[in-house]
Amino acid sequence: MSNPAFHGIVPPLVTPLTAEGELDLASFERLVVRQLEGGVHGLFVLGSSGEVGYLDDAQRDAVLRAAVHVAGGLVPVMAGVCETSTRRVVGQIQAAVAAGADAIVATAPFYVRTDDAGIERHFRAIGSASDLPVFAYDVPVRVHVKLDTDMLVRLGTDGVLAGVKDSSGDDVSFRRLLAANRAAGSPLALFSGHEVVVDGALLWGADGAVPGLGNVDPAGYVRLWDAAQAGDWVAARAEQERLAALFEIVFQPTGMGGDAVGLGAFKTALRAIGTIDTNVMCAPAPAVEGPAVDAIEEIVKAAGLLV
């Protein structure tokens, strides 16, 4: 059976920066506190929303240690160990263990070229690198490969993987993974990375969700989770509809691409709420500016998040 310690709403935290582009740990700690106050069931740091690919090792370590410290064991902290090759991932795992992480989240190798057999060897090797539970991070938009369903279930059955964070955007594939996992005795805890179909994923049997928008409204996603757990799908859908309206913030920036749009919108909303001090992005991504800021703030206000 999948590990019951890993379930529910686990937001992938953004990494706040100062106006000069340095880590803003005071803002980050406020962000973690807000997540805990919202009732989340875990924290995922150093993922795509955390701009992990932009941070150096010292910054990664500082962010992870801050999350572990503020969480104080109240919820598990999952650490992204995203790197290009097996050896480099193992190095990140060692740092995560030293920082006190409760689990690690790893993608397939990227930049280096491999095949399905190589990806399986990669996960088996990193699974042997520590006693921490390992979650596979299925994110083709980042690594340009889709993780194979049979491989994931096999690795779960063999005790290599504890779960999967599915950020593929492929709902057909995710539902097939849910069915295959169930048929194998549910060795994997399965999380959807979607923001706007969490109600559907939970109805299908997902163990939880890792929504980037949870940075902005963790309590809303927890209400959705609670409604789903109670079998109140009308309430779950109503909360999801409200969150879908809030998700419109990511469509306000124009003339920008890549991480600057979605993550920039999350940071802009968090600045408006007062959780973080700036909406600065890691270079070379620009911050959201101009009319998009006003539009985002209006959407956040309509969602009832401005006091």
PDB file of C-alpha atoms in Angstrom:
ATOM      1  CA  MET A   1       0.000   0.000   0.000  1.00  0.00           C
ATOM      2  CA  SER A   2       1.123   3.600  -0.626  1.00  0.00           C
ATOM      3  CA  ASN A   3       2.703   5.498   2.261  1.00  0.00           C
ATOM      4  CA  PRO A   4      -0.106   7.227   4.245  1.00  0.00           C
ATOM      5  CA  ALA A   5       2.340   9.901   5.450  1.00  0.00           C
ATOM      6  CA  PHE A   6       2.283  11.375   1.953  1.00  0.00           C
ATOM      7  CA  HIS A   7      -1.178  12.556   0.993  1.00  0.00           C
ATOM      8  CA  GLY A   8      -3.379  15.576   0.565  1.00  0.00           C
ATOM      9  CA  ILE A   9      -2.365  19.072  -0.502  1.00  0.00           C
ATOM     10  CA  VAL A  10       1.397  19.575  -0.862  1.00  0.00           C
ATOM     11  CA  PRO A  11       2.084  22.957  -2.487  1.00  0.00           C
ATOM     12  CA  PRO A  12       5.318  23.364  -4.489  1.00  0.00           C
ATOM     13  CA  LEU A  13       6.716  26.470  -2.865  1.00  0.00           C
ATOM     14  CA  VAL A  14       8.077  29.426  -4.792  1.00  0.00           C
ATOM     15  CA  THR A  15      11.468  30.852  -3.836  1.00  0.00           C
ATOM     16  CA  PRO A  16      11.162  34.555  -2.913  1.00  0.00           C
ATOM     17  CA  LEU A  17      13.994  36.881  -3.861  1.00  0.00           C
ATOM     18  CA  THR A  18      15.094  40.335  -2.794  1.00  0.00           C
ATOM     19  CA  ALA A  19      15.090  43.293  -5.159  1.00  0.00           C
ATOM     20  CA  GLU A  20      18.734  42.451  -5.875  1.00  0.00           C
ATOM     21  CA  GLY A  21      17.892  38.861  -6.791  1.00  0.00           C
ATOM     22  CA  GLU A  22      19.224  37.222  -3.636  1.00  0.00           C
ATOM     23  CA  LEU A  23      17.324  34.736  -1.477  1.00  0.00           C
ATOM     24  CA  ASP A  24      14.722  36.372   0.751  1.00  0.00           C
ATOM     25  CA  LEU A  25      14.503  33.831   3.563  1.00  0.00           C
ATOM     26  CA  ALA A  26      12.293  36.054   5.719  1.00  0.00           C
ATOM     27  CA  SER A  27       9.655  36.083   2.963  1.00  0.00           C
ATOM     28  CA  PHE A  28      10.118  32.359   2.436  1.00  0.00           C
ATOM     29  CA  GLU A  29       9.521  31.654   6.103  1.00  0.00           C
ATOM     30  CA  ARG A  30       6.314  33.720   5.996  1.00  0.00           C
ATOM     31  CA  LEU A  31       5.254  31.676   2.993  1.00  0.00           C
ATOM     32  CA  VAL A  32       5.817  28.411   4.876  1.00  0.00           C
ATOM     33  CA  VAL A  33       3.886  29.700   7.890  1.00  0.00           C
ATOM     34  CA  ARG A  34       0.988  30.671   5.652  1.00  0.00           C
ATOM     35  CA  GLN A  35       0.936  27.179   4.179  1.00  0.00           C
ATOM     36  CA  LEU A  36       0.866  25.599   7.629  1.00  0.00           C
ATOM     37  CA  GLU A  37      -1.882  27.943   8.763  1.00  0.00           C
ATOM     38  CA  GLY A  38      -3.834  26.948   5.656  1.00  0.00           C
ATOM     39  CA  GLY A  39      -3.751  23.326   6.788  1.00  0.00           C
ATOM     40  CA  VAL A  40      -1.570  21.800   4.072  1.00  0.00           C
ATOM     41  CA  HIS A  41      -0.444  18.202   4.455  1.00  0.00           C
ATOM     42  CA  GLY A  42       3.125  18.651   3.241  1.00  0.00           C
ATOM     43  CA  LEU A  43       5.555  21.010   1.543  1.00  0.00           C
ATOM     44  CA  PHE A  44       7.433  20.483  -1.712  1.00  0.00           C
ATOM     45  CA  VAL A  45      10.492  22.699  -1.997  1.00  0.00           C
ATOM     46  CA  LEU A  46      12.996  23.014  -4.832  1.00  0.00           C
ATOM     47  CA  GLY A  47      10.609  22.016  -7.579  1.00  0.00           C
ATOM     48  CA  SER A  48       9.833  23.831 -10.805  1.00  0.00           C
ATOM     49  CA  SER A  49       7.766  26.404  -8.899  1.00  0.00           C
ATOM     50  CA  GLY A  50      10.770  26.914  -6.631  1.00  0.00           C
ATOM     51  CA  GLU A  51      12.961  27.737  -9.655  1.00  0.00           C
ATOM     52  CA  VAL A  52      15.259  24.875  -8.692  1.00  0.00           C
ATOM     53  CA  GLY A  53      17.063  24.959 -12.030  1.00  0.00           C
ATOM     54  CA  TYR A  54      18.206  28.526 -11.373  1.00  0.00           C
ATOM     55  CA  LEU A  55      19.537  28.084  -7.835  1.00  0.00           C
ATOM     56  CA  ASP A  56      23.080  27.182  -6.922  1.00  0.00           C
ATOM     57  CA  ASP A  57      23.830  24.511  -4.327  1.00  0.00           C
ATOM     58  CA  ALA A  58      24.190  26.950  -1.442  1.00  0.00           C
ATOM     59  CA  GLN A  59      20.828  28.552  -2.252  1.00  0.00           C
ATOM     60  CA  ARG A  60      19.129  25.167  -2.534  1.00  0.00           C
ATOM     61  CA  ASP A  61      20.519  24.151   0.838  1.00  0.00           C
ATOM     62  CA  ALA A  62      19.423  27.388   2.498  1.00  0.00           C
ATOM     63  CA  VAL A  63      15.862  27.113   1.173  1.00  0.00           C
ATOM     64  CA  LEU A  64      15.498  23.477   2.197  1.00  0.00           C
ATOM     65  CA  ARG A  65      16.902  24.044   5.693  1.00  0.00           C
ATOM     66  CA  ALA A  66      14.541  26.993   6.189  1.00  0.00           C
ATOM     67  CA  ALA A  67      11.537  24.887   5.174  1.00  0.00           C
ATOM     68  CA  VAL A  68      12.520  22.044   7.486  1.00  0.00           C
ATOM     69  CA  HIS A  69      13.106  24.455  10.364  1.00  0.00           C
ATOM     70  CA  VAL A  70       9.800  26.311  10.023  1.00  0.00           C
ATOM     71  CA  ALA A  71       7.782  23.141   9.371  1.00  0.00           C
ATOM     72  CA  GLY A  72       9.170  21.758  12.598  1.00  0.00           C
ATOM     73  CA  GLY A  73       7.989  18.245  11.852  1.00  0.00           C
ATOM     74  CA  LEU A  74       4.335  19.300  11.590  1.00  0.00           C
ATOM     75  CA  VAL A  75       4.201  18.141   7.965  1.00  0.00           C
ATOM     76  CA  PRO A  76       6.670  16.263   5.756  1.00  0.00           C
ATOM     77  CA  VAL A  77       9.050  18.295   3.621  1.00  0.00           C
ATOM     78  CA  MET A  78       9.726  16.876   0.168  1.00  0.00           C
ATOM     79  CA  ALA A  79      12.909  18.103  -1.508  1.00  0.00           C
ATOM     80  CA  GLY A  80      13.466  18.363  -5.233  1.00  0.00           C
ATOM     81  CA  VAL A  81      16.799  16.864  -6.273  1.00  0.00           C
ATOM     82  CA  CYS A  82      16.475  17.712  -9.945  1.00  0.00           C
ATOM     83  CA  GLU A  83      19.780  17.337 -11.764  1.00  0.00           C
ATOM     84  CA  THR A  84      21.076  16.251 -15.144  1.00  0.00           C
ATOM     85  CA  SER A  85      22.584  12.861 -14.275  1.00  0.00           C
ATOM     86  CA  THR A  86      22.543  10.129 -11.664  1.00  0.00           C
ATOM     87  CA  ARG A  87      25.793  11.159  -9.982  1.00  0.00           C
ATOM     88  CA  ARG A  88      24.646  14.754  -9.664  1.00  0.00           C
ATOM     89  CA  VAL A  89      21.264  13.692  -8.262  1.00  0.00           C
ATOM     90  CA  VAL A  90      22.974  11.521  -5.653  1.00  0.00           C
ATOM     91  CA  GLY A  91      24.955  14.583  -4.564  1.00  0.00           C
ATOM     92  CA  GLN A  92      21.709  16.514  -4.128  1.00  0.00           C
ATOM     93  CA  ILE A  93      20.223  13.611  -2.157  1.00  0.00           C
ATOM     94  CA  GLN A  94      23.137  13.699   0.268  1.00  0.00           C
ATOM     95  CA  ALA A  95      22.521  17.412   0.820  1.00  0.00           C
ATOM     96  CA  ALA A  96      18.774  16.790   1.317  1.00  0.00           C
ATOM     97  CA  VAL A  97      19.450  14.111   3.906  1.00  0.00           C
ATOM     98  CA  ALA A  98      21.807  16.444   5.782  1.00  0.00           C
ATOM     99  CA  ALA A  99      19.196  19.226   5.698  1.00  0.00           C
ATOM    100  CA  GLY A 100      16.519  17.006   7.231  1.00  0.00           C
ATOM    101  CA  ALA A 101      14.196  16.379   4.281  1.00  0.00           C
ATOM    102  CA  ASP A 102      11.510  13.717   4.694  1.00  0.00           C
ATOM    103  CA  ALA A 103      11.444  12.627   1.046  1.00  0.00           C
ATOM    104  CA  ILE A 104      13.077  13.423  -2.265  1.00  0.00           C
ATOM    105  CA  VAL A 105      11.544  14.164  -5.655  1.00  0.00           C
ATOM    106  CA  ALA A 106      13.566  13.361  -8.786  1.00  0.00           C
ATOM    107  CA  THR A 107      13.022  13.702 -12.509  1.00  0.00           C
ATOM    108  CA  ALA A 108      14.402  11.525 -15.258  1.00  0.00           C
ATOM    109  CA  PRO A 109      17.892  12.601 -16.376  1.00  0.00           C
ATOM    110  CA  PHE A 110      17.961  15.572 -18.716  1.00  0.00           C
ATOM    111  CA  TYR A 111      20.481  17.139 -21.079  1.00  0.00           C
ATOM    112  CA  VAL A 112      22.241  13.768 -20.975  1.00  0.00           C
ATOM    113  CA  ARG A 113      20.637  11.378 -23.474  1.00  0.00           C
ATOM    114  CA  THR A 114      19.250   8.027 -22.374  1.00  0.00           C
ATOM    115  CA  ASP A 115      16.366   5.593 -22.949  1.00  0.00           C
ATOM    116  CA  ASP A 116      13.682   3.913 -20.830  1.00  0.00           C
ATOM    117  CA  ALA A 117      16.141   1.315 -19.530  1.00  0.00           C
ATOM    118  CA  GLY A 118      18.551   4.077 -18.555  1.00  0.00           C
ATOM    119  CA  ILE A 119      15.786   5.987 -16.766  1.00  0.00           C
ATOM    120  CA  GLU A 120      14.913   2.885 -14.755  1.00  0.00           C
ATOM    121  CA  ARG A 121      18.568   2.373 -13.822  1.00  0.00           C
ATOM    122  CA  HIS A 122      18.677   6.035 -12.795  1.00  0.00           C
ATOM    123  CA  PHE A 123      15.768   5.666 -10.379  1.00  0.00           C
ATOM    124  CA  ARG A 124      17.060   2.395  -8.963  1.00  0.00           C
ATOM    125  CA  ALA A 125      20.445   3.998  -8.316  1.00  0.00           C
ATOM    126  CA  ILE A 126      19.025   7.036  -6.552  1.00  0.00           C
ATOM    127  CA  GLY A 127      16.668   4.795  -4.592  1.00  0.00           C
ATOM    128  CA  SER A 128      19.756   3.076  -3.194  1.00  0.00           C
ATOM    129  CA  ALA A 129      21.459   6.341  -2.311  1.00  0.00           C
ATOM    130  CA  SER A 130      19.550   6.935   0.955  1.00  0.00           C
ATOM    131  CA  ASP A 131      16.706   5.670   3.115  1.00  0.00           C
ATOM    132  CA  LEU A 132      14.475   8.609   2.164  1.00  0.00           C
ATOM    133  CA  PRO A 133      11.302   7.830   0.204  1.00  0.00           C
ATOM    134  CA  VAL A 134      11.744   8.651  -3.485  1.00  0.00           C
ATOM    135  CA  PHE A 135       9.048  10.260  -5.617  1.00  0.00           C
ATOM    136  CA  ALA A 136       9.356  10.297  -9.386  1.00  0.00           C
ATOM    137  CA  TYR A 137       8.618  13.707 -10.885  1.00  0.00           C
ATOM    138  CA  ASP A 138       6.923  13.234 -14.257  1.00  0.00           C
ATOM    139  CA  VAL A 139       7.373  16.591 -15.982  1.00  0.00           C
ATOM    140  CA  PRO A 140       7.930  16.207 -19.743  1.00  0.00           C
ATOM    141  CA  VAL A 141       7.848  19.952 -20.363  1.00  0.00           C
ATOM    142  CA  ARG A 142      11.095  20.188 -18.385  1.00  0.00           C
ATOM    143  CA  VAL A 143      12.946  16.967 -19.233  1.00  0.00           C
ATOM    144  CA  HIS A 144      11.412  16.111 -22.633  1.00  0.00           C
ATOM    145  CA  VAL A 145      10.504  12.533 -21.732  1.00  0.00           C
ATOM    146  CA  LYS A 146       7.314  10.973 -20.363  1.00  0.00           C
ATOM    147  CA  LEU A 147       7.800   8.408 -17.610  1.00  0.00           C
ATOM    148  CA  ASP A 148       6.506   4.955 -18.535  1.00  0.00           C
ATOM    149  CA  THR A 149       3.506   3.710 -16.543  1.00  0.00           C
ATOM    150  CA  ASP A 150       4.662   0.102 -16.304  1.00  0.00           C
ATOM    151  CA  MET A 151       8.098   1.204 -15.125  1.00  0.00           C
ATOM    152  CA  LEU A 152       6.656   3.421 -12.404  1.00  0.00           C
ATOM    153  CA  VAL A 153       4.418   0.671 -11.043  1.00  0.00           C
ATOM    154  CA  ARG A 154       7.268  -1.831 -11.237  1.00  0.00           C
ATOM    155  CA  LEU A 155       9.543   0.501  -9.284  1.00  0.00           C
ATOM    156  CA  GLY A 156       6.780   1.030  -6.746  1.00  0.00           C
ATOM    157  CA  THR A 157       6.217  -2.709  -6.358  1.00  0.00           C
ATOM    158  CA  ASP A 158       9.951  -3.243  -5.914  1.00  0.00           C
ATOM    159  CA  GLY A 159      10.101  -0.604  -3.176  1.00  0.00           C
ATOM    160  CA  VAL A 160      12.264   1.792  -5.180  1.00  0.00           C
ATOM    161  CA  LEU A 161       9.620   4.512  -5.489  1.00  0.00           C
ATOM    162  CA  ALA A 162       7.212   5.718  -2.822  1.00  0.00           C
ATOM    163  CA  GLY A 163       5.144   7.753  -5.240  1.00  0.00           C
ATOM    164  CA  VAL A 164       4.793   9.947  -8.316  1.00  0.00           C
ATOM    165  CA  LYS A 165       4.172  13.648  -8.808  1.00  0.00           C
ATOM    166  CA  ASP A 166       2.460  13.801 -12.183  1.00  0.00           C
ATOM    167  CA  SER A 167       2.972  17.177 -13.850  1.00  0.00           C
ATOM    168  CA  SER A 168       2.659  15.792 -17.360  1.00  0.00           C
ATOM    169  CA  GLY A 169      -0.667  17.492 -18.031  1.00  0.00           C
ATOM    170  CA  ASP A 170      -1.763  14.193 -19.589  1.00  0.00           C
ATOM    171  CA  ASP A 171      -4.947  13.217 -17.768  1.00  0.00           C
ATOM    172  CA  VAL A 172      -5.398  10.039 -19.797  1.00  0.00           C
ATOM    173  CA  SER A 173      -1.941   8.849 -18.801  1.00  0.00           C
ATOM    174  CA  PHE A 174      -2.498   9.800 -15.150  1.00  0.00           C
ATOM    175  CA  ARG A 175      -5.764   7.907 -15.003  1.00  0.00           C
ATOM    176  CA  ARG A 176      -4.071   4.859 -16.532  1.00  0.00           C
ATOM    177  CA  LEU A 177      -1.357   5.138 -13.889  1.00  0.00           C
ATOM    178  CA  LEU A 178      -4.007   5.283 -11.155  1.00  0.00           C
ATOM    179  CA  ALA A 179      -5.650   2.129 -12.527  1.00  0.00           C
ATOM    180  CA  ALA A 180      -2.365   0.257 -12.940  1.00  0.00           C
ATOM    181  CA  ASN A 181      -1.244   1.246  -9.453  1.00  0.00           C
ATOM    182  CA  ARG A 182      -4.552   0.081  -7.963  1.00  0.00           C
ATOM    183  CA  ALA A 183      -4.300  -3.245  -9.789  1.00  0.00           C
ATOM    184  CA  ALA A 184      -0.802  -3.732  -8.324  1.00  0.00           C
ATOM    185  CA  GLY A 185      -2.001  -3.143  -4.749  1.00  0.00           C
ATOM    186  CA  SER A 186      -1.382   0.620  -4.661  1.00  0.00           C
ATOM    187  CA  PRO A 187       2.374   0.643  -3.937  1.00  0.00           C
ATOM    188  CA  LEU A 188       2.628   4.293  -5.063  1.00  0.00           C
ATOM    189  CA  ALA A 189       1.229   7.502  -3.590  1.00  0.00           C
ATOM    190  CA  LEU A 190       0.037   9.394  -6.663  1.00  0.00           C
ATOM    191  CA  PHE A 191      -0.203  13.180  -6.797  1.00  0.00           C
ATOM    192  CA  SER A 192      -1.601  15.391  -9.547  1.00  0.00           C
ATOM    193  CA  GLY A 193       0.323  18.535 -10.410  1.00  0.00           C
ATOM    194  CA  HIS A 194      -2.766  20.204 -11.912  1.00  0.00           C
ATOM    195  CA  GLU A 195      -4.297  23.370 -10.509  1.00  0.00           C
ATOM    196  CA  VAL A 196      -7.739  23.266 -12.092  1.00  0.00           C
ATOM    197  CA  VAL A 197      -8.763  19.583 -12.168  1.00  0.00           C
ATOM    198  CA  VAL A 198      -7.825  18.558  -8.633  1.00  0.00           C
ATOM    199  CA  ASP A 199     -11.449  17.631  -7.930  1.00  0.00           C
ATOM    200  CA  GLY A 200     -11.373  15.249 -10.883  1.00  0.00           C
ATOM    201  CA  ALA A 201      -8.043  13.729  -9.866  1.00  0.00           C
ATOM    202  CA  LEU A 202      -9.315  13.074  -6.348  1.00  0.00           C
ATOM    203  CA  LEU A 203     -12.513  11.565  -7.724  1.00  0.00           C
ATOM    204  CA  TRP A 204     -10.380   9.201  -9.815  1.00  0.00           C
ATOM    205  CA  GLY A 205      -8.502   8.139  -6.687  1.00  0.00           C
ATOM    206  CA  ALA A 206      -5.395  10.336  -6.512  1.00  0.00           C
ATOM    207  CA  ASP A 207      -3.711  10.509  -3.115  1.00  0.00           C
ATOM    208  CA  GLY A 208      -3.315  14.254  -3.326  1.00  0.00           C
ATOM    209  CA  ALA A 209      -2.258  17.258  -5.353  1.00  0.00           C
ATOM    210  CA  VAL A 210       0.792  19.489  -5.717  1.00  0.00           C
ATOM    211  CA  PRO A 211      -0.757  22.679  -7.151  1.00  0.00           C
ATOM    212  CA  GLY A 212       1.443  25.704  -7.783  1.00  0.00           C
ATOM    213  CA  LEU A 213      -1.557  27.910  -7.089  1.00  0.00           C
ATOM    214  CA  GLY A 214      -1.514  26.464  -3.582  1.00  0.00           C
ATOM    215  CA  ASN A 215       1.190  29.035  -2.855  1.00  0.00           C
ATOM    216  CA  VAL A 216      -1.473  31.702  -3.240  1.00  0.00           C
ATOM    217  CA  ASP A 217      -4.473  29.950  -1.678  1.00  0.00           C
ATOM    218  CA  PRO A 218      -3.450  26.905   0.362  1.00  0.00           C
ATOM    219  CA  ALA A 219      -6.608  26.999   2.467  1.00  0.00           C
ATOM    220  CA  GLY A 220      -8.781  26.809  -0.657  1.00  0.00           C
ATOM    221  CA  TYR A 221      -7.112  23.606  -1.796  1.00  0.00           C
ATOM    222  CA  VAL A 222      -7.393  22.151   1.701  1.00  0.00           C
ATOM    223  CA  ARG A 223     -11.132  22.890   1.677  1.00  0.00           C
ATOM    224  CA  LEU A 224     -11.346  21.114  -1.677  1.00  0.00           C
ATOM    225  CA  TRP A 225      -9.472  18.125  -0.232  1.00  0.00           C
ATOM    226  CA  ASP A 226     -11.673  18.013   2.862  1.00  0.00           C
ATOM    227  CA  ALA A 227     -14.830  18.094   0.750  1.00  0.00           C
ATOM    228  CA  ALA A 228     -13.552  15.284  -1.444  1.00  0.00           C
ATOM    229  CA  GLN A 229     -12.610  13.189   1.585  1.00  0.00           C
ATOM    230  CA  ALA A 230     -16.145  13.673   2.887  1.00  0.00           C
ATOM    231  CA  GLY A 231     -17.577  12.606  -0.463  1.00  0.00           C
ATOM    232  CA  ASP A 232     -19.165  16.034  -0.948  1.00  0.00           C
ATOM    233  CA  TRP A 233     -18.360  16.402  -4.618  1.00  0.00           C
ATOM    234  CA  VAL A 234     -20.714  19.350  -5.055  1.00  0.00           C
ATOM    235  CA  ALA A 235     -18.693  21.340  -2.516  1.00  0.00           C
ATOM    236  CA  ALA A 236     -15.433  20.071  -4.014  1.00  0.00           C
ATOM    237  CA  ARG A 237     -16.478  21.239  -7.459  1.00  0.00           C
ATOM    238  CA  ALA A 238     -17.576  24.640  -6.128  1.00  0.00           C
ATOM    239  CA  GLU A 239     -14.198  25.175  -4.461  1.00  0.00           C
ATOM    240  CA  GLN A 240     -12.412  24.020  -7.609  1.00  0.00           C
ATOM    241  CA  GLU A 241     -14.410  26.496  -9.679  1.00  0.00           C
ATOM    242  CA  ARG A 242     -13.357  29.305  -7.333  1.00  0.00           C
ATOM    243  CA  LEU A 243      -9.721  28.216  -7.612  1.00  0.00           C
ATOM    244  CA  ALA A 244     -10.013  27.984 -11.388  1.00  0.00           C
ATOM    245  CA  ALA A 245     -11.161  31.616 -11.430  1.00  0.00           C
ATOM    246  CA  LEU A 246      -8.155  32.531  -9.281  1.00  0.00           C
ATOM    247  CA  PHE A 247      -5.875  30.633 -11.676  1.00  0.00           C
ATOM    248  CA  GLU A 248      -6.714  33.260 -14.292  1.00  0.00           C
ATOM    249  CA  ILE A 249      -3.812  35.228 -12.801  1.00  0.00           C
ATOM    250  CA  VAL A 250      -1.409  33.201 -14.938  1.00  0.00           C
ATOM    251  CA  PHE A 251      -3.070  34.448 -18.134  1.00  0.00           C
ATOM    252  CA  GLN A 252      -2.648  38.141 -17.358  1.00  0.00           C
ATOM    253  CA  PRO A 253       1.028  38.664 -18.279  1.00  0.00           C
ATOM    254  CA  THR A 254       1.503  39.112 -22.023  1.00  0.00           C
ATOM    255  CA  GLY A 255       4.599  39.346 -24.156  1.00  0.00           C
ATOM    256  CA  MET A 256       6.435  37.039 -21.768  1.00  0.00           C
ATOM    257  CA  GLY A 257       7.307  33.380 -21.970  1.00  0.00           C
ATOM    258  CA  GLY A 258       8.595  30.476 -19.966  1.00  0.00           C
ATOM    259  CA  ASP A 259       8.728  30.631 -16.192  1.00  0.00           C
ATOM    260  CA  ALA A 260       8.109  34.366 -16.115  1.00  0.00           C
ATOM    261  CA  VAL A 261       4.381  33.916 -16.765  1.00  0.00           C
ATOM    262  CA  GLY A 262       3.011  31.356 -14.302  1.00  0.00           C
ATOM    263  CA  LEU A 263       5.608  31.671 -11.562  1.00  0.00           C
ATOM    264  CA  GLY A 264       5.704  35.419 -12.064  1.00  0.00           C
ATOM    265  CA  ALA A 265       1.951  35.564 -11.549  1.00  0.00           C
ATOM    266  CA  PHE A 266       2.181  33.475  -8.370  1.00  0.00           C
ATOM    267  CA  LYS A 267       4.869  35.762  -6.963  1.00  0.00           C
ATOM    268  CA  THR A 268       2.933  38.875  -7.960  1.00  0.00           C
ATOM    269  CA  ALA A 269      -0.171  37.574  -6.190  1.00  0.00           C
ATOM    270  CA  LEU A 270       1.838  36.670  -3.083  1.00  0.00           C
ATOM    271  CA  ARG A 271       3.318  40.160  -3.031  1.00  0.00           C
ATOM    272  CA  ALA A 272      -0.169  41.643  -3.226  1.00  0.00           C
ATOM    273  CA  ILE A 273      -1.315  39.491  -0.331  1.00  0.00           C
ATOM    274  CA  GLY A 274       1.721  40.593   1.665  1.00  0.00           C
ATOM    275  CA  THR A 275       3.354  37.189   2.069  1.00  0.00           C
ATOM    276  CA  ILE A 276       6.524  38.022   0.120  1.00  0.00           C
ATOM    277  CA  ASP A 277       8.234  41.358  -0.465  1.00  0.00           C
ATOM    278  CA  THR A 278       8.942  41.264  -4.210  1.00  0.00           C
ATOM    279  CA  ASN A 279       7.875  39.433  -7.346  1.00  0.00           C
ATOM    280  CA  VAL A 280      11.465  39.232  -8.606  1.00  0.00           C
ATOM    281  CA  MET A 281      12.321  36.140 -10.638  1.00  0.00           C
ATOM    282  CA  CYS A 282      15.634  34.354 -10.998  1.00  0.00           C
ATOM    283  CA  ALA A 283      17.680  35.709 -13.902  1.00  0.00           C
ATOM    284  CA  PRO A 284      17.154  35.774 -16.790  1.00  0.00           C
ATOM    285  CA  ALA A 285      13.383  35.655 -16.222  1.00  0.00           C
ATOM    286  CA  PRO A 286      11.782  39.104 -15.891  1.00  0.00           C
ATOM    287  CA  ALA A 287       9.320  40.120 -13.203  1.00  0.00           C
ATOM    288  CA  VAL A 288       5.685  40.798 -14.066  1.00  0.00           C
ATOM    289  CA  GLU A 289       5.123  44.533 -14.450  1.00  0.00           C
ATOM    290  CA  GLY A 290       2.611  47.032 -15.782  1.00  0.00           C
ATOM    291  CA  PRO A 291      -1.120  46.435 -16.338  1.00  0.00           C
ATOM    292  CA  ALA A 292      -0.745  42.696 -15.619  1.00  0.00           C
ATOM    293  CA  VAL A 293       0.045  43.520 -11.996  1.00  0.00           C
ATOM    294  CA  ASP A 294      -3.209  45.444 -11.611  1.00  0.00           C
ATOM    295  CA  ALA A 295      -5.166  42.657 -13.293  1.00  0.00           C
ATOM    296  CA  ILE A 296      -3.642  40.020 -11.022  1.00  0.00           C
ATOM    297  CA  GLU A 297      -4.402  42.071  -7.943  1.00  0.00           C
ATOM    298  CA  GLU A 298      -8.035  42.454  -9.016  1.00  0.00           C
ATOM    299  CA  ILE A 299      -8.385  38.678  -9.451  1.00  0.00           C
ATOM    300  CA  VAL A 300      -6.788  38.042  -6.054  1.00  0.00           C
ATOM    301  CA  LYS A 301      -9.151  40.577  -4.492  1.00  0.00           C
ATOM    302  CA  ALA A 302     -12.167  38.939  -6.145  1.00  0.00           C
ATOM    303  CA  ALA A 303     -11.070  35.623  -4.655  1.00  0.00           C
ATOM    304  CA  GLY A 304     -11.288  37.147  -1.186  1.00  0.00           C
ATOM    305  CA  LEU A 305      -7.571  36.915  -0.464  1.00  0.00           C
ATOM    306  CA  LEU A 306      -6.812  40.597   0.128  1.00  0.00           C
ATOM    307  CA  VAL A 307      -7.502  41.932   3.600  1.00  0.00           C
TER     308      VAL A 307
END
